[in-house]
Amino acid sequence: MRRLNDIVVSCAITGAIHTPSMSDYLPVTPEELVSEGTAAAEAGASIIHIHVRDPETGEPTSDLDLFRTVAGGIKAETDAIVQPTTGGGMTMSIEERMAVVPELEPEMASCNMGSMNFGLYPMSEEIEEFKYDWEKPYLNGTWDHIFTNTFESLRTAFSMFDEHDTVPELECYDISHLYNAKHFVETDRLDTPIHLQFVLGIHGGIAADQYHLQHMVDTAERLFGEDASWSVVGAGRMQFPFGTQAAAMGGNARVGLEDNLYLERGVLAESNAEQVERITRLAWEVAGREPASPKQVREFLGLKGQKAVDF
Ligand code: KMH
Ligand code: ZN
């Protein structure tokens, strides 16, 4: 698969998986998100993956004004690639999730490659006292929730990405998602080269075991060869082991509080930048790789540039 000598470090600064009661360091308000995204970029992250939250309660929202404020704030401070989510949160429709693409016309956005169970409820059992009323039902609602990404919604998504010249980052939570991507490439609905994000360790997706990462890389190599590049998200405690393994394998890595609240075992990360600094250090130590600049990543992924976005 396609590779850079330097490593593409992405940072997912808040997500819609963790809730405010899990960490005081989880950024919520637009000001916090702009500050965290800026600091993560300054620490070496070239892609900043963003979700937005209700500033009062921290509940995930698809509010487009909040997306515009956060994306515009990070763009004003850095040359990082701002990558809004189309994954959204557990209570959002696909239409609500996709609206950010025509609205902001970002260089990149995430695109989730298959429907799946997305179990957040185990985390609910670890919280003694919730700060907000929405948190417990949000988490426990995932006992009976399907994260929906049908072939129809993917077909619609790819035509929207194409229309707005937004490059999709293909979030793959299982091996079958790679074959879904292959199907859309073979039916000329998804242009190559593609950029794959292997997401391991979500409860309902492929488990976060090293041999599963190797299997995803080997399968992607067989399916796409030089038509794909890859990055990895290890949810929770596997964030740094997988990021380090990716650095050694010529792949790329995502960190951030969306995926893992900890800096090391038993120590909460006090910022996203701390995680970026740690993976940057590990990539240098194990593989002599420095973080790729946003300029390098734009060339590598064929992005349209900051001037072409609508925020
Ligand atoms: N929060 C989950 C729905 C994405 O950003 O595209 C998965 C997610 C993926 O956040
Ligand atoms: Zn996300």
PDB file of C-alpha atoms and ligand atoms in Angstrom:
ATOM      1  CA  MET A   1       0.000   0.000   0.000  1.00  0.00           C
ATOM      2  CA  ARG A   2       0.976   3.653  -0.432  1.00  0.00           C
ATOM      3  CA  ARG A   3       3.237   4.993   2.293  1.00  0.00           C
ATOM      4  CA  LEU A   4       5.038   8.170   3.338  1.00  0.00           C
ATOM      5  CA  ASN A   5       8.466   8.162   4.964  1.00  0.00           C
ATOM      6  CA  ASP A   6       7.051  10.469   7.614  1.00  0.00           C
ATOM      7  CA  ILE A   7       3.982   9.413   9.605  1.00  0.00           C
ATOM      8  CA  VAL A   8       0.518  10.958   9.236  1.00  0.00           C
ATOM      9  CA  VAL A   9      -0.629  11.656  12.785  1.00  0.00           C
ATOM     10  CA  SER A  10      -4.356  12.326  13.148  1.00  0.00           C
ATOM     11  CA  CYS A  11      -6.064  13.515  16.304  1.00  0.00           C
ATOM     12  CA  ALA A  12      -9.732  12.939  17.131  1.00  0.00           C
ATOM     13  CA  ILE A  13     -10.272  15.537  19.796  1.00  0.00           C
ATOM     14  CA  THR A  14     -13.632  14.692  21.373  1.00  0.00           C
ATOM     15  CA  GLY A  15     -15.810  12.217  19.430  1.00  0.00           C
ATOM     16  CA  ALA A  16     -19.232  10.988  20.528  1.00  0.00           C
ATOM     17  CA  ILE A  17     -18.172   7.866  22.381  1.00  0.00           C
ATOM     18  CA  HIS A  18     -16.982   9.281  25.695  1.00  0.00           C
ATOM     19  CA  THR A  19     -19.163  11.442  27.930  1.00  0.00           C
ATOM     20  CA  PRO A  20     -18.186  14.334  30.241  1.00  0.00           C
ATOM     21  CA  SER A  21     -18.415  12.240  33.430  1.00  0.00           C
ATOM     22  CA  MET A  22     -15.616   9.989  32.148  1.00  0.00           C
ATOM     23  CA  SER A  23     -12.957  12.699  32.098  1.00  0.00           C
ATOM     24  CA  ASP A  24     -12.753  16.354  33.062  1.00  0.00           C
ATOM     25  CA  TYR A  25     -10.333  16.777  30.164  1.00  0.00           C
ATOM     26  CA  LEU A  26     -12.830  15.850  27.420  1.00  0.00           C
ATOM     27  CA  PRO A  27     -13.282  19.073  25.397  1.00  0.00           C
ATOM     28  CA  VAL A  28     -16.918  20.171  25.011  1.00  0.00           C
ATOM     29  CA  THR A  29     -17.380  23.890  24.192  1.00  0.00           C
ATOM     30  CA  PRO A  30     -16.385  25.394  20.834  1.00  0.00           C
ATOM     31  CA  GLU A  31     -13.633  27.343  22.589  1.00  0.00           C
ATOM     32  CA  GLU A  32     -12.247  24.163  24.165  1.00  0.00           C
ATOM     33  CA  LEU A  33     -12.430  22.306  20.844  1.00  0.00           C
ATOM     34  CA  VAL A  34     -10.621  25.080  18.944  1.00  0.00           C
ATOM     35  CA  SER A  35      -7.967  25.273  21.652  1.00  0.00           C
ATOM     36  CA  GLU A  36      -7.502  21.485  21.767  1.00  0.00           C
ATOM     37  CA  GLY A  37      -7.431  21.151  17.973  1.00  0.00           C
ATOM     38  CA  THR A  38      -4.893  23.959  17.666  1.00  0.00           C
ATOM     39  CA  ALA A  39      -2.632  22.502  20.356  1.00  0.00           C
ATOM     40  CA  ALA A  40      -2.853  19.024  18.798  1.00  0.00           C
ATOM     41  CA  ALA A  41      -1.807  20.479  15.437  1.00  0.00           C
ATOM     42  CA  GLU A  42       1.055  22.364  17.033  1.00  0.00           C
ATOM     43  CA  ALA A  43       2.162  19.081  18.657  1.00  0.00           C
ATOM     44  CA  GLY A  44       2.369  17.378  15.241  1.00  0.00           C
ATOM     45  CA  ALA A  45      -1.103  16.219  14.207  1.00  0.00           C
ATOM     46  CA  SER A  46      -1.777  17.086  10.553  1.00  0.00           C
ATOM     47  CA  ILE A  47      -5.419  15.894  10.529  1.00  0.00           C
ATOM     48  CA  ILE A  48      -7.824  17.096  13.228  1.00  0.00           C
ATOM     49  CA  HIS A  49     -10.985  14.974  13.338  1.00  0.00           C
ATOM     50  CA  ILE A  50     -13.843  16.880  14.906  1.00  0.00           C
ATOM     51  CA  HIS A  51     -17.238  16.254  16.428  1.00  0.00           C
ATOM     52  CA  VAL A  52     -19.272  18.928  18.174  1.00  0.00           C
ATOM     53  CA  ARG A  53     -21.163  18.873  21.445  1.00  0.00           C
ATOM     54  CA  ASP A  54     -23.854  20.932  23.189  1.00  0.00           C
ATOM     55  CA  PRO A  55     -21.730  23.540  24.997  1.00  0.00           C
ATOM     56  CA  GLU A  56     -23.955  23.357  28.100  1.00  0.00           C
ATOM     57  CA  THR A  57     -24.269  19.599  28.526  1.00  0.00           C
ATOM     58  CA  GLY A  58     -21.587  18.008  26.366  1.00  0.00           C
ATOM     59  CA  GLU A  59     -24.176  15.931  24.481  1.00  0.00           C
ATOM     60  CA  PRO A  60     -23.105  15.099  20.906  1.00  0.00           C
ATOM     61  CA  THR A  61     -24.904  17.254  18.345  1.00  0.00           C
ATOM     62  CA  SER A  62     -24.925  17.719  14.575  1.00  0.00           C
ATOM     63  CA  ASP A  63     -25.405  21.492  14.889  1.00  0.00           C
ATOM     64  CA  LEU A  64     -23.876  23.024  11.761  1.00  0.00           C
ATOM     65  CA  ASP A  65     -23.169  26.420  13.342  1.00  0.00           C
ATOM     66  CA  LEU A  66     -21.056  24.688  15.982  1.00  0.00           C
ATOM     67  CA  PHE A  67     -19.203  22.749  13.270  1.00  0.00           C
ATOM     68  CA  ARG A  68     -18.564  26.004  11.402  1.00  0.00           C
ATOM     69  CA  THR A  69     -17.291  27.757  14.533  1.00  0.00           C
ATOM     70  CA  VAL A  70     -14.957  24.921  15.532  1.00  0.00           C
ATOM     71  CA  ALA A  71     -13.660  24.159  12.030  1.00  0.00           C
ATOM     72  CA  GLY A  72     -13.199  27.844  11.274  1.00  0.00           C
ATOM     73  CA  GLY A  73     -11.427  28.422  14.586  1.00  0.00           C
ATOM     74  CA  ILE A  74      -8.912  25.625  14.010  1.00  0.00           C
ATOM     75  CA  LYS A  75      -8.373  26.739  10.419  1.00  0.00           C
ATOM     76  CA  ALA A  76      -7.692  30.307  11.586  1.00  0.00           C
ATOM     77  CA  GLU A  77      -4.961  29.088  13.946  1.00  0.00           C
ATOM     78  CA  THR A  78      -3.280  26.259  12.000  1.00  0.00           C
ATOM     79  CA  ASP A  79      -2.763  24.791   8.518  1.00  0.00           C
ATOM     80  CA  ALA A  80      -4.012  21.421   9.752  1.00  0.00           C
ATOM     81  CA  ILE A  81      -6.574  19.440   7.757  1.00  0.00           C
ATOM     82  CA  VAL A  82      -9.911  19.787   9.564  1.00  0.00           C
ATOM     83  CA  GLN A  83     -11.854  16.538   9.174  1.00  0.00           C
ATOM     84  CA  PRO A  84     -15.470  16.677  10.385  1.00  0.00           C
ATOM     85  CA  THR A  85     -17.247  13.455  11.295  1.00  0.00           C
ATOM     86  CA  THR A  86     -20.150  12.029   9.320  1.00  0.00           C
ATOM     87  CA  GLY A  87     -20.401   9.377  12.020  1.00  0.00           C
ATOM     88  CA  GLY A  88     -21.997  11.774  14.424  1.00  0.00           C
ATOM     89  CA  GLY A  89     -23.532  10.406  17.570  1.00  0.00           C
ATOM     90  CA  MET A  90     -25.767   7.521  18.572  1.00  0.00           C
ATOM     91  CA  THR A  91     -29.029   9.463  18.198  1.00  0.00           C
ATOM     92  CA  MET A  92     -28.474  11.078  14.793  1.00  0.00           C
ATOM     93  CA  SER A  93     -29.986  10.194  11.395  1.00  0.00           C
ATOM     94  CA  ILE A  94     -27.750   9.690   8.366  1.00  0.00           C
ATOM     95  CA  GLU A  95     -29.107  12.941   6.916  1.00  0.00           C
ATOM     96  CA  GLU A  96     -28.102  14.862  10.049  1.00  0.00           C
ATOM     97  CA  ARG A  97     -24.696  13.176   9.988  1.00  0.00           C
ATOM     98  CA  MET A  98     -23.977  13.954   6.305  1.00  0.00           C
ATOM     99  CA  ALA A  99     -25.161  17.589   6.341  1.00  0.00           C
ATOM    100  CA  VAL A 100     -21.729  18.861   7.368  1.00  0.00           C
ATOM    101  CA  VAL A 101     -20.251  17.946   3.954  1.00  0.00           C
ATOM    102  CA  PRO A 102     -22.358  20.271   1.727  1.00  0.00           C
ATOM    103  CA  GLU A 103     -22.354  22.889   4.514  1.00  0.00           C
ATOM    104  CA  LEU A 104     -18.594  23.164   5.136  1.00  0.00           C
ATOM    105  CA  GLU A 105     -17.229  21.493   1.979  1.00  0.00           C
ATOM    106  CA  PRO A 106     -14.269  20.196   4.027  1.00  0.00           C
ATOM    107  CA  GLU A 107     -11.100  18.756   2.490  1.00  0.00           C
ATOM    108  CA  MET A 108     -11.821  15.452   4.257  1.00  0.00           C
ATOM    109  CA  ALA A 109     -14.585  13.878   6.325  1.00  0.00           C
ATOM    110  CA  SER A 110     -14.978  10.466   7.896  1.00  0.00           C
ATOM    111  CA  CYS A 111     -17.142   7.836   6.181  1.00  0.00           C
ATOM    112  CA  ASN A 112     -18.203   4.729   8.073  1.00  0.00           C
ATOM    113  CA  MET A 113     -18.052   1.641   5.900  1.00  0.00           C
ATOM    114  CA  GLY A 114     -20.736  -0.610   7.351  1.00  0.00           C
ATOM    115  CA  SER A 115     -23.611  -0.998   9.774  1.00  0.00           C
ATOM    116  CA  MET A 116     -22.782  -2.495  13.133  1.00  0.00           C
ATOM    117  CA  ASN A 117     -23.618  -2.760  16.782  1.00  0.00           C
ATOM    118  CA  PHE A 118     -21.758  -0.001  18.587  1.00  0.00           C
ATOM    119  CA  GLY A 119     -21.779  -0.882  22.260  1.00  0.00           C
ATOM    120  CA  LEU A 120     -20.968   1.980  24.634  1.00  0.00           C
ATOM    121  CA  TYR A 121     -23.037   0.595  27.533  1.00  0.00           C
ATOM    122  CA  PRO A 122     -20.110  -1.221  29.269  1.00  0.00           C
ATOM    123  CA  MET A 123     -18.620   2.195  30.066  1.00  0.00           C
ATOM    124  CA  SER A 124     -21.838   3.197  31.847  1.00  0.00           C
ATOM    125  CA  GLU A 125     -21.254   0.574  34.531  1.00  0.00           C
ATOM    126  CA  GLU A 126     -17.916   2.202  35.451  1.00  0.00           C
ATOM    127  CA  ILE A 127     -19.420   5.630  36.268  1.00  0.00           C
ATOM    128  CA  GLU A 128     -20.609   6.128  39.829  1.00  0.00           C
ATOM    129  CA  GLU A 129     -22.195   9.562  39.401  1.00  0.00           C
ATOM    130  CA  PHE A 130     -23.249  11.196  36.163  1.00  0.00           C
ATOM    131  CA  LYS A 131     -22.901  14.948  35.684  1.00  0.00           C
ATOM    132  CA  TYR A 132     -25.741  15.111  33.124  1.00  0.00           C
ATOM    133  CA  ASP A 133     -29.083  13.323  32.767  1.00  0.00           C
ATOM    134  CA  TRP A 134     -28.488  12.431  29.083  1.00  0.00           C
ATOM    135  CA  GLU A 135     -25.326  10.401  29.667  1.00  0.00           C
ATOM    136  CA  LYS A 136     -26.684   7.168  31.148  1.00  0.00           C
ATOM    137  CA  PRO A 137     -29.559   6.697  28.619  1.00  0.00           C
ATOM    138  CA  TYR A 138     -27.153   7.614  25.788  1.00  0.00           C
ATOM    139  CA  LEU A 139     -24.695   4.924  26.824  1.00  0.00           C
ATOM    140  CA  ASN A 140     -27.278   2.296  27.833  1.00  0.00           C
ATOM    141  CA  GLY A 141     -29.296   2.963  24.689  1.00  0.00           C
ATOM    142  CA  THR A 142     -26.509   1.233  22.756  1.00  0.00           C
ATOM    143  CA  TRP A 143     -27.685  -2.175  24.054  1.00  0.00           C
ATOM    144  CA  ASP A 144     -30.280  -1.874  21.322  1.00  0.00           C
ATOM    145  CA  HIS A 145     -28.744   0.481  18.775  1.00  0.00           C
ATOM    146  CA  ILE A 146     -27.435  -0.175  15.281  1.00  0.00           C
ATOM    147  CA  PHE A 147     -24.907   2.288  13.866  1.00  0.00           C
ATOM    148  CA  THR A 148     -26.500   2.374  10.395  1.00  0.00           C
ATOM    149  CA  ASN A 149     -24.396   2.655   7.238  1.00  0.00           C
ATOM    150  CA  THR A 150     -26.271   0.839   4.468  1.00  0.00           C
ATOM    151  CA  PHE A 151     -25.123   0.377   0.873  1.00  0.00           C
ATOM    152  CA  GLU A 152     -27.715   3.017  -0.054  1.00  0.00           C
ATOM    153  CA  SER A 153     -26.467   5.551   2.501  1.00  0.00           C
ATOM    154  CA  LEU A 154     -22.891   4.864   1.388  1.00  0.00           C
ATOM    155  CA  ARG A 155     -23.845   5.363  -2.281  1.00  0.00           C
ATOM    156  CA  THR A 156     -25.433   8.705  -1.333  1.00  0.00           C
ATOM    157  CA  ALA A 157     -22.446   9.658   0.796  1.00  0.00           C
ATOM    158  CA  PHE A 158     -19.928   8.961  -1.962  1.00  0.00           C
ATOM    159  CA  SER A 159     -21.849  11.059  -4.449  1.00  0.00           C
ATOM    160  CA  MET A 160     -21.948  13.909  -1.900  1.00  0.00           C
ATOM    161  CA  PHE A 161     -18.213  13.581  -1.231  1.00  0.00           C
ATOM    162  CA  ASP A 162     -17.588  13.660  -4.968  1.00  0.00           C
ATOM    163  CA  GLU A 163     -19.880  16.649  -5.528  1.00  0.00           C
ATOM    164  CA  HIS A 164     -18.113  18.729  -2.868  1.00  0.00           C
ATOM    165  CA  ASP A 165     -14.562  17.489  -3.592  1.00  0.00           C
ATOM    166  CA  THR A 166     -14.274  16.123  -0.061  1.00  0.00           C
ATOM    167  CA  VAL A 167     -11.982  13.115   0.321  1.00  0.00           C
ATOM    168  CA  PRO A 168     -13.607  10.440   2.541  1.00  0.00           C
ATOM    169  CA  GLU A 169     -11.549   8.740   5.225  1.00  0.00           C
ATOM    170  CA  LEU A 170     -12.967   5.201   5.177  1.00  0.00           C
ATOM    171  CA  GLU A 171     -13.561   4.072   8.767  1.00  0.00           C
ATOM    172  CA  CYS A 172     -13.345   0.260   8.716  1.00  0.00           C
ATOM    173  CA  TYR A 173     -14.412  -1.539  11.893  1.00  0.00           C
ATOM    174  CA  ASP A 174     -14.197  -5.041  10.442  1.00  0.00           C
ATOM    175  CA  ILE A 175     -12.825  -7.040   7.516  1.00  0.00           C
ATOM    176  CA  SER A 176     -16.157  -6.906   5.667  1.00  0.00           C
ATOM    177  CA  HIS A 177     -15.904  -3.102   5.558  1.00  0.00           C
ATOM    178  CA  LEU A 178     -12.810  -3.450   3.353  1.00  0.00           C
ATOM    179  CA  TYR A 179     -14.841  -5.500   0.880  1.00  0.00           C
ATOM    180  CA  ASN A 180     -17.608  -2.883   1.007  1.00  0.00           C
ATOM    181  CA  ALA A 181     -15.012  -0.286   0.004  1.00  0.00           C
ATOM    182  CA  LYS A 182     -13.791  -2.594  -2.774  1.00  0.00           C
ATOM    183  CA  HIS A 183     -17.344  -2.897  -4.076  1.00  0.00           C
ATOM    184  CA  PHE A 184     -17.712   0.886  -4.371  1.00  0.00           C
ATOM    185  CA  VAL A 185     -14.333   1.192  -6.069  1.00  0.00           C
ATOM    186  CA  GLU A 186     -15.181  -1.607  -8.554  1.00  0.00           C
ATOM    187  CA  THR A 187     -18.567  -0.050  -9.361  1.00  0.00           C
ATOM    188  CA  ASP A 188     -16.919   3.340  -9.988  1.00  0.00           C
ATOM    189  CA  ARG A 189     -18.677   5.093  -7.112  1.00  0.00           C
ATOM    190  CA  LEU A 190     -15.481   5.659  -5.124  1.00  0.00           C
ATOM    191  CA  ASP A 191     -12.310   7.006  -6.705  1.00  0.00           C
ATOM    192  CA  THR A 192      -8.862   5.715  -5.846  1.00  0.00           C
ATOM    193  CA  PRO A 193      -6.471   6.247  -4.200  1.00  0.00           C
ATOM    194  CA  ILE A 194      -8.450   5.697  -1.022  1.00  0.00           C
ATOM    195  CA  HIS A 195      -7.450   6.319   2.582  1.00  0.00           C
ATOM    196  CA  LEU A 196      -8.407   3.595   5.050  1.00  0.00           C
ATOM    197  CA  GLN A 197      -8.746   4.022   8.815  1.00  0.00           C
ATOM    198  CA  PHE A 198      -8.716   0.642  10.557  1.00  0.00           C
ATOM    199  CA  VAL A 199     -10.716   1.020  13.771  1.00  0.00           C
ATOM    200  CA  LEU A 200     -10.141  -1.862  16.186  1.00  0.00           C
ATOM    201  CA  GLY A 201     -11.560  -2.360  19.641  1.00  0.00           C
ATOM    202  CA  ILE A 202     -15.050  -0.915  19.344  1.00  0.00           C
ATOM    203  CA  HIS A 203     -17.519  -3.238  21.138  1.00  0.00           C
ATOM    204  CA  GLY A 204     -19.377  -4.577  18.128  1.00  0.00           C
ATOM    205  CA  GLY A 205     -16.466  -4.276  15.698  1.00  0.00           C
ATOM    206  CA  ILE A 206     -13.291  -6.289  15.219  1.00  0.00           C
ATOM    207  CA  ALA A 207     -11.377  -6.849  18.452  1.00  0.00           C
ATOM    208  CA  ALA A 208      -8.195  -4.942  19.200  1.00  0.00           C
ATOM    209  CA  ASP A 209      -5.751  -7.808  18.817  1.00  0.00           C
ATOM    210  CA  GLN A 210      -2.459  -7.368  16.949  1.00  0.00           C
ATOM    211  CA  TYR A 211      -3.124 -10.244  14.561  1.00  0.00           C
ATOM    212  CA  HIS A 212      -6.411  -8.567  13.515  1.00  0.00           C
ATOM    213  CA  LEU A 213      -4.484  -5.404  12.614  1.00  0.00           C
ATOM    214  CA  GLN A 214      -2.048  -7.488  10.563  1.00  0.00           C
ATOM    215  CA  HIS A 215      -5.017  -9.253   8.906  1.00  0.00           C
ATOM    216  CA  MET A 216      -6.642  -5.908   8.017  1.00  0.00           C
ATOM    217  CA  VAL A 217      -3.369  -4.612   6.546  1.00  0.00           C
ATOM    218  CA  ASP A 218      -2.810  -7.862   4.588  1.00  0.00           C
ATOM    219  CA  THR A 219      -6.401  -7.869   3.297  1.00  0.00           C
ATOM    220  CA  ALA A 220      -6.219  -4.209   2.264  1.00  0.00           C
ATOM    221  CA  GLU A 221      -2.903  -4.924   0.532  1.00  0.00           C
ATOM    222  CA  ARG A 222      -4.535  -7.753  -1.442  1.00  0.00           C
ATOM    223  CA  LEU A 223      -7.639  -5.730  -2.300  1.00  0.00           C
ATOM    224  CA  PHE A 224      -6.106  -2.353  -3.108  1.00  0.00           C
ATOM    225  CA  GLY A 225      -2.321  -2.576  -3.377  1.00  0.00           C
ATOM    226  CA  GLU A 226      -0.943   0.845  -4.310  1.00  0.00           C
ATOM    227  CA  ASP A 227      -4.466   2.290  -4.517  1.00  0.00           C
ATOM    228  CA  ALA A 228      -4.776   2.682  -0.751  1.00  0.00           C
ATOM    229  CA  SER A 229      -3.025   4.152   2.259  1.00  0.00           C
ATOM    230  CA  TRP A 230      -3.897   3.262   5.829  1.00  0.00           C
ATOM    231  CA  SER A 231      -4.016   4.505   9.379  1.00  0.00           C
ATOM    232  CA  VAL A 232      -5.100   2.800  12.583  1.00  0.00           C
ATOM    233  CA  VAL A 233      -7.256   3.647  15.573  1.00  0.00           C
ATOM    234  CA  GLY A 234      -6.815   1.430  18.590  1.00  0.00           C
ATOM    235  CA  ALA A 235      -9.738   2.097  20.905  1.00  0.00           C
ATOM    236  CA  GLY A 236      -8.875   2.461  24.559  1.00  0.00           C
ATOM    237  CA  ARG A 237      -5.665   0.902  25.881  1.00  0.00           C
ATOM    238  CA  MET A 238      -4.636  -0.336  22.423  1.00  0.00           C
ATOM    239  CA  GLN A 239      -4.284   3.213  21.078  1.00  0.00           C
ATOM    240  CA  PHE A 240      -0.515   3.442  21.575  1.00  0.00           C
ATOM    241  CA  PRO A 241       0.422  -0.202  20.926  1.00  0.00           C
ATOM    242  CA  PHE A 242      -1.385  -0.058  17.553  1.00  0.00           C
ATOM    243  CA  GLY A 243      -0.082   3.429  16.768  1.00  0.00           C
ATOM    244  CA  THR A 244       3.455   2.223  17.459  1.00  0.00           C
ATOM    245  CA  GLN A 245       2.897  -0.951  15.412  1.00  0.00           C
ATOM    246  CA  ALA A 246       1.620   1.186  12.532  1.00  0.00           C
ATOM    247  CA  ALA A 247       4.684   3.433  12.770  1.00  0.00           C
ATOM    248  CA  ALA A 248       6.908   0.373  12.492  1.00  0.00           C
ATOM    249  CA  MET A 249       4.847  -1.039   9.580  1.00  0.00           C
ATOM    250  CA  GLY A 250       4.898   2.122   7.441  1.00  0.00           C
ATOM    251  CA  GLY A 251       1.297   2.960   8.262  1.00  0.00           C
ATOM    252  CA  ASN A 252      -0.182   5.969  10.021  1.00  0.00           C
ATOM    253  CA  ALA A 253      -1.805   6.552  13.389  1.00  0.00           C
ATOM    254  CA  ARG A 254      -4.746   8.323  15.001  1.00  0.00           C
ATOM    255  CA  VAL A 255      -4.780   9.403  18.628  1.00  0.00           C
ATOM    256  CA  GLY A 256      -7.165  11.645  20.563  1.00  0.00           C
ATOM    257  CA  LEU A 257      -9.702  11.573  23.377  1.00  0.00           C
ATOM    258  CA  GLU A 258     -12.421  10.348  21.034  1.00  0.00           C
ATOM    259  CA  ASP A 259     -10.757   6.945  21.095  1.00  0.00           C
ATOM    260  CA  ASN A 260      -8.901   6.801  24.407  1.00  0.00           C
ATOM    261  CA  LEU A 261      -9.056   8.959  27.524  1.00  0.00           C
ATOM    262  CA  TYR A 262      -5.716   7.801  28.906  1.00  0.00           C
ATOM    263  CA  LEU A 263      -2.089   8.801  28.305  1.00  0.00           C
ATOM    264  CA  GLU A 264      -0.765   5.649  29.915  1.00  0.00           C
ATOM    265  CA  ARG A 265      -2.139   2.900  32.145  1.00  0.00           C
ATOM    266  CA  GLY A 266      -4.205   4.493  34.904  1.00  0.00           C
ATOM    267  CA  VAL A 267      -3.238   8.071  33.947  1.00  0.00           C
ATOM    268  CA  LEU A 268      -5.891  10.238  32.263  1.00  0.00           C
ATOM    269  CA  ALA A 269      -4.593  12.319  29.366  1.00  0.00           C
ATOM    270  CA  GLU A 270      -4.936  15.972  30.341  1.00  0.00           C
ATOM    271  CA  SER A 271      -5.052  17.058  26.689  1.00  0.00           C
ATOM    272  CA  ASN A 272      -5.130  15.716  23.151  1.00  0.00           C
ATOM    273  CA  ALA A 273      -1.724  17.289  22.572  1.00  0.00           C
ATOM    274  CA  GLU A 274      -0.229  14.995  25.220  1.00  0.00           C
ATOM    275  CA  GLN A 275      -1.291  11.973  23.186  1.00  0.00           C
ATOM    276  CA  VAL A 276       0.044  13.529  19.959  1.00  0.00           C
ATOM    277  CA  GLU A 277       3.370  14.195  21.658  1.00  0.00           C
ATOM    278  CA  ARG A 278       3.528  10.598  22.897  1.00  0.00           C
ATOM    279  CA  ILE A 279       2.786   8.933  19.544  1.00  0.00           C
ATOM    280  CA  THR A 280       5.194  11.333  17.832  1.00  0.00           C
ATOM    281  CA  ARG A 281       7.905  10.309  20.297  1.00  0.00           C
ATOM    282  CA  LEU A 282       7.134   6.613  19.857  1.00  0.00           C
ATOM    283  CA  ALA A 283       7.163   6.866  16.026  1.00  0.00           C
ATOM    284  CA  TRP A 284      10.581   8.483  16.166  1.00  0.00           C
ATOM    285  CA  GLU A 285      11.974   5.993  18.678  1.00  0.00           C
ATOM    286  CA  VAL A 286      10.742   2.798  16.996  1.00  0.00           C
ATOM    287  CA  ALA A 287      10.922   3.813  13.343  1.00  0.00           C
ATOM    288  CA  GLY A 288      12.766   7.120  12.975  1.00  0.00           C
ATOM    289  CA  ARG A 289       9.622   8.656  11.492  1.00  0.00           C
ATOM    290  CA  GLU A 290       8.680  12.294  12.019  1.00  0.00           C
ATOM    291  CA  PRO A 291       5.130  13.650  11.772  1.00  0.00           C
ATOM    292  CA  ALA A 292       4.157  14.510   8.196  1.00  0.00           C
ATOM    293  CA  SER A 293       3.202  18.160   7.684  1.00  0.00           C
ATOM    294  CA  PRO A 294      -0.281  19.136   6.490  1.00  0.00           C
ATOM    295  CA  LYS A 295       1.344  20.128   3.183  1.00  0.00           C
ATOM    296  CA  GLN A 296       2.823  16.644   2.751  1.00  0.00           C
ATOM    297  CA  VAL A 297      -0.510  15.041   3.683  1.00  0.00           C
ATOM    298  CA  ARG A 298      -2.463  17.190   1.225  1.00  0.00           C
ATOM    299  CA  GLU A 299      -0.147  16.088  -1.571  1.00  0.00           C
ATOM    300  CA  PHE A 300      -0.236  12.456  -0.387  1.00  0.00           C
ATOM    301  CA  LEU A 301      -4.048  12.283  -0.154  1.00  0.00           C
ATOM    302  CA  GLY A 302      -4.847  14.623  -3.048  1.00  0.00           C
ATOM    303  CA  LEU A 303      -6.706  17.189  -0.947  1.00  0.00           C
ATOM    304  CA  LYS A 304      -8.072  20.420  -2.373  1.00  0.00           C
ATOM    305  CA  GLY A 305      -6.469  22.791   0.135  1.00  0.00           C
ATOM    306  CA  GLN A 306      -7.727  25.083   2.878  1.00  0.00           C
ATOM    307  CA  LYS A 307      -8.738  27.803   0.407  1.00  0.00           C
ATOM    308  CA  ALA A 308     -11.357  25.544  -1.172  1.00  0.00           C
ATOM    309  CA  VAL A 309     -13.344  24.841   1.992  1.00  0.00           C
ATOM    310  CA  ASP A 310     -16.464  26.752   3.034  1.00  0.00           C
ATOM    311  CA  PHE A 311     -15.597  27.642   6.626  1.00  0.00           C
TER     312      PHE A 311
HETATM  313  N1  KMH B   1     -19.002   8.083  17.258  1.00  0.00           N
HETATM  314  C1  KMH B   1     -19.283   6.916  16.489  1.00  0.00           C
HETATM  315  C2  KMH B   1     -20.603   7.020  15.855  1.00  0.00           C
HETATM  316  C3  KMH B   1     -16.773   8.930  12.851  1.00  0.00           C
HETATM  317  O1  KMH B   1     -16.352   9.914  13.445  1.00  0.00           O
HETATM  318  O2  KMH B   1     -17.044   8.941  11.644  1.00  0.00           O
HETATM  319  C4  KMH B   1     -18.272   6.629  15.423  1.00  0.00           C
HETATM  320  C5  KMH B   1     -17.529   7.797  14.890  1.00  0.00           C
HETATM  321  C6  KMH B   1     -17.004   7.619  13.553  1.00  0.00           C
HETATM  322  O3  KMH B   1     -17.359   8.792  15.506  1.00  0.00           O
HETATM  323 ZN    ZN B   2     -15.361  10.372  15.078  1.00  0.00          ZN
END
